[in-house]
XYZ file of C-alpha atoms in Angstrom:
301
model
C 8.214 -9.843 9.672
C 6.658 -12.242 12.227
C 3.090 -11.428 13.196
C 3.763 -11.276 16.920
C 6.464 -8.681 16.440
C 4.254 -6.723 14.075
C 1.393 -6.814 16.588
C 3.608 -5.479 19.367
C 5.003 -2.722 17.151
C 1.550 -1.795 15.868
C 0.071 -1.459 19.369
C 3.018 0.595 20.600
C 2.986 2.898 17.576
C -0.739 3.554 17.703
C -0.715 4.092 21.462
C 2.020 6.679 20.990
C -0.163 8.633 18.577
C -3.004 9.134 21.086
C -2.821 12.000 23.557
C -4.728 11.990 26.885
C -6.838 14.903 25.686
C -7.890 12.852 22.653
C -9.656 10.327 24.880
C -10.850 12.639 27.654
C -8.182 11.839 30.248
C -7.051 14.613 32.589
C -3.315 14.918 33.212
C -3.264 17.879 35.643
C -0.300 19.421 33.841
C 2.102 16.577 34.583
C 5.151 16.139 32.377
C 5.436 12.924 30.394
C 8.670 11.245 29.417
C 7.258 9.593 26.288
C 4.580 10.700 23.800
C 1.077 9.290 23.781
C -0.922 7.293 26.284
C 0.677 5.136 28.951
C 0.091 1.414 28.825
C -2.062 1.444 31.933
C -4.201 4.266 30.517
C -4.900 2.349 27.313
C -5.602 -0.813 29.283
C -8.113 1.095 31.410
C -9.861 2.483 28.322
C -10.059 -1.020 26.818
C -11.278 -2.603 30.068
C -8.404 -5.048 30.416
C -5.646 -5.408 33.001
C -2.464 -3.384 32.581
C -0.175 -6.475 32.969
C -2.100 -8.332 30.268
C -1.874 -5.404 27.872
C 1.855 -5.081 28.620
C 2.349 -8.722 27.616
C 0.503 -8.077 24.353
C 2.637 -5.048 23.531
C 5.807 -6.919 24.427
C 4.912 -9.810 22.134
C 4.551 -12.273 25.016
C 0.890 -13.238 24.539
C -0.694 -15.009 21.568
C -4.197 -15.661 22.833
C -6.020 -12.343 22.647
C -9.734 -12.911 22.118
C -11.813 -11.121 19.492
C -13.538 -9.199 22.284
C -10.228 -7.944 23.673
C -9.016 -6.955 20.226
C -12.242 -5.086 19.511
C -11.942 -3.276 22.844
C -8.357 -2.277 22.026
C -9.375 -1.159 18.540
C -12.057 1.083 20.012
C -9.691 2.484 22.638
C -7.090 3.208 19.954
C -9.755 4.730 17.715
C -8.906 2.506 14.778
C -10.893 2.668 11.566
C -12.272 -0.446 9.869
C -9.106 -1.176 7.873
C -6.921 -0.748 10.941
C -9.261 -2.896 13.050
C -9.112 -5.705 10.483
C -5.323 -5.382 10.393
C -5.148 -5.702 14.192
C -7.166 -8.927 14.062
C -4.959 -10.249 11.244
C -1.790 -9.609 13.237
C -3.220 -11.295 16.335
C -4.249 -14.442 14.473
C -2.092 -17.369 15.540
C 0.424 -18.380 12.857
C 0.021 -21.770 11.229
C 2.411 -24.417 12.461
C 4.327 -26.506 9.996
C 7.193 -26.313 7.565
C 8.806 -23.081 6.575
C 6.992 -21.297 3.796
C 8.492 -22.017 0.359
C 9.936 -19.207 -1.724
C 7.013 -17.599 -3.569
C 6.673 -18.309 -7.252
C 6.644 -15.406 -9.707
C 3.176 -13.923 -9.919
C 1.336 -14.171 -13.220
C -1.699 -12.467 -14.671
C -4.672 -14.817 -15.048
C -6.632 -15.133 -18.308
C -9.765 -13.479 -16.801
C -7.690 -10.540 -15.574
C -6.027 -10.281 -18.964
C -9.452 -10.190 -20.599
C -10.568 -7.463 -18.178
C -7.502 -5.407 -19.017
C -8.271 -5.708 -22.737
C -11.939 -4.846 -22.190
C -11.047 -1.603 -20.442
C -9.953 -0.238 -23.813
C -8.985 3.414 -23.590
C -9.129 3.522 -19.786
C -5.674 3.591 -18.169
C -5.191 0.398 -16.157
C -2.409 -1.633 -14.601
C -2.372 -5.039 -12.905
C -0.290 -5.247 -9.730
C 0.818 -8.226 -7.680
C 0.823 -8.401 -3.903
C 4.242 -6.695 -3.668
C 3.272 -3.845 -6.040
C 5.061 -5.412 -9.016
C 3.437 -4.443 -12.316
C 2.275 -7.730 -13.877
C 0.683 -6.033 -16.895
C -0.657 -2.724 -18.106
C -2.588 -1.547 -21.092
C -1.128 1.089 -23.385
C -2.931 3.954 -21.672
C -1.928 2.731 -18.216
C 1.689 2.620 -19.272
C 1.472 6.117 -20.781
C -0.169 7.627 -17.700
C 1.817 6.002 -14.909
C 5.199 5.120 -16.388
C 5.618 6.318 -19.947
C 9.350 6.752 -19.351
C 9.799 3.005 -18.883
C 9.868 0.181 -21.420
C 6.282 -0.818 -22.160
C 7.264 -4.482 -22.388
C 8.965 -4.601 -18.979
C 6.096 -6.370 -17.110
C 6.395 -9.379 -19.424
C 9.670 -10.447 -17.780
C 9.402 -11.319 -14.032
C 12.954 -10.175 -13.368
C 12.425 -6.793 -15.042
C 8.995 -5.836 -13.752
C 8.584 -2.275 -12.500
C 7.566 -2.007 -8.869
C 5.128 0.810 -8.141
C 6.222 1.214 -4.512
C 9.826 1.664 -5.624
C 8.779 4.050 -8.375
C 6.804 6.255 -5.967
C 9.707 6.553 -3.522
C 12.818 6.186 -5.672
C 11.922 7.378 -9.182
C 11.998 11.129 -9.873
C 9.581 10.909 -12.823
C 6.907 9.093 -10.794
C 7.400 11.377 -7.810
C 6.854 14.437 -9.985
C 3.620 12.981 -11.377
C 1.795 13.568 -8.081
C 1.097 17.124 -6.964
C 0.482 15.871 -3.421
C 3.240 13.299 -3.349
C 3.084 12.696 0.440
C -0.561 11.588 0.138
C 0.329 9.064 -2.551
C 3.379 7.892 -0.600
C 1.344 7.335 2.575
C -1.209 5.328 0.599
C 1.551 3.094 -0.759
C 3.019 2.508 2.711
C -0.393 1.903 4.286
C -1.226 -0.674 1.653
C 2.133 -2.422 2.107
C 1.417 -2.609 5.847
C -1.842 -4.433 5.124
C -0.045 -6.830 2.809
C 2.715 -7.493 5.345
C 0.062 -8.418 7.887
C -1.506 -10.924 5.499
C 1.806 -12.410 4.328
C 4.295 -12.165 7.218
C 6.412 -15.046 5.853
C 6.874 -13.645 2.342
C 10.664 -13.161 1.977
C 10.332 -11.115 -1.216
C 7.943 -8.703 0.501
C 10.311 -8.425 3.464
C 13.138 -7.749 1.032
C 11.162 -4.996 -0.682
C 10.381 -3.294 2.627
C 13.991 -3.600 3.750
C 15.288 -2.102 0.513
C 12.893 0.838 0.734
C 13.817 1.476 4.374
C 17.496 1.541 3.439
C 17.135 3.699 0.335
C 14.377 6.129 1.359
C 14.381 7.951 4.717
C 10.847 9.113 3.942
C 9.665 5.535 3.547
C 11.439 4.538 6.768
C 9.655 7.301 8.691
C 6.232 6.440 7.268
C 6.756 2.716 7.835
C 7.631 3.291 11.487
C 4.308 4.930 12.366
C 2.313 1.767 11.456
C -0.519 3.624 9.745
C -2.833 1.420 7.718
C -4.568 2.551 4.546
C -6.630 0.457 2.169
C -6.079 1.884 -1.317
C -9.571 1.274 -2.690
C -10.521 4.656 -4.174
C -8.563 7.917 -4.117
C -8.396 11.135 -6.120
C -4.987 12.415 -7.191
C -3.924 15.521 -9.030
C -1.221 14.564 -11.481
C 1.104 16.693 -13.572
C 1.751 14.649 -16.692
C 4.647 15.698 -18.937
C 2.553 15.193 -22.085
C -0.991 16.368 -21.281
C -0.360 18.635 -18.292
C -2.306 18.773 -15.030
C -5.285 16.476 -14.526
C -7.194 14.930 -11.639
C -7.902 11.209 -11.783
C -9.736 8.779 -9.555
C -7.642 5.688 -8.982
C -9.750 2.637 -8.141
C -8.322 -0.694 -7.049
C -10.354 -3.778 -7.977
C -9.439 -6.853 -5.958
C -11.005 -9.983 -4.567
C -12.763 -9.505 -1.176
C -10.099 -11.694 0.483
C -7.323 -9.404 -0.754
C -5.681 -12.273 -2.635
C -4.581 -12.377 -6.233
C -3.590 -9.515 -8.517
C -5.258 -6.116 -8.198
C -6.408 -4.045 -11.168
C -5.871 -0.297 -10.761
C -7.821 1.915 -13.151
C -7.771 5.696 -13.591
C -10.850 7.653 -14.579
C -11.833 11.325 -14.673
C -15.087 13.195 -14.147
C -17.113 13.039 -17.390
C -16.954 16.277 -19.327
C -14.087 17.659 -17.243
C -10.764 19.004 -18.521
C -9.157 15.957 -16.910
C -11.259 13.635 -19.065
C -10.146 15.605 -22.114
C -6.542 15.188 -20.988
C -7.003 11.406 -20.728
C -8.531 11.363 -24.196
C -5.577 13.345 -25.558
C -3.217 10.895 -23.889
C -5.053 7.948 -25.479
C -5.070 9.666 -28.883
C -1.357 10.435 -28.706
C -0.619 6.854 -27.676
C -2.696 5.473 -30.554
C -0.901 7.761 -33.016
C 2.505 6.593 -31.799
C 1.448 2.945 -32.050
C 0.175 3.459 -35.593
C 3.411 5.158 -36.615
C 5.429 2.340 -35.048
C 3.330 -0.270 -36.882
C 3.891 1.500 -40.210
C 7.614 1.695 -39.567
C 7.758 -2.008 -38.753
C 5.746 -2.841 -41.876
C 8.094 -0.752 -44.010
C 11.113 -2.424 -42.484
C 9.601 -5.841 -43.167
C 8.929 -4.899 -46.794
C 12.508 -3.717 -47.272
C 13.852 -7.136 -46.362
C 12.305 -8.755 -49.469
């Protein structure tokens, strides 16, 4: 996933999504062989030469200035997340040795303390590749109650939320508007791929999803970018029924390190009651399990 190739693909994909009418260009009824704007039309809108833009889209130029990139972003009608992604892709790669294989990600003590402090609020901690590094009891019950709660403790067994959304029937059925959730997952992976183009594990994840999910392959090909900061989702939970939650992602401003995803509901709403019922049911199961373990321990003496 080299940056230059990603930049070329991103420009081509976003150009293809714009129609002449979208930007006020008259076509006089002419037939077009390919969808979207032509290269020379986009170059004109951005105020740069058509040959120079062609080199950018063909991956033959690595020296685009910030001013040129901003002009292209405006011509392509990119939002702030997409504009930042364009600049990230155009940044010259660092020269040096090949990047080492990434080490397994781990949850830091401050993040662990935050997870504990959240108490009855469903929360999960995700690494850069959407691996679940940790979750509290409520987070496990809401997002993946059908999986082993202890799975995140072992790096080789960690659930991956991107895989769950696309490949796991239980997770897919959780979201009433599954396409919206799926697009958010893909958009966020696109941002991550731009930041870490040399991450072989990330490239492997994307490749696996492309091979196993035609829907992922289609969404990945359109190069849409989406920062998953805050989003509302209607979920149909097998235990507490339908509820609407706000999923918020807490991450460092640089986008590095684990992200904490929490789910909340409007105070006083039926969805908040559903979350409370979920927490109560989880606490009851934990208490019953603790009693059973205590009884088993007593029986051994």
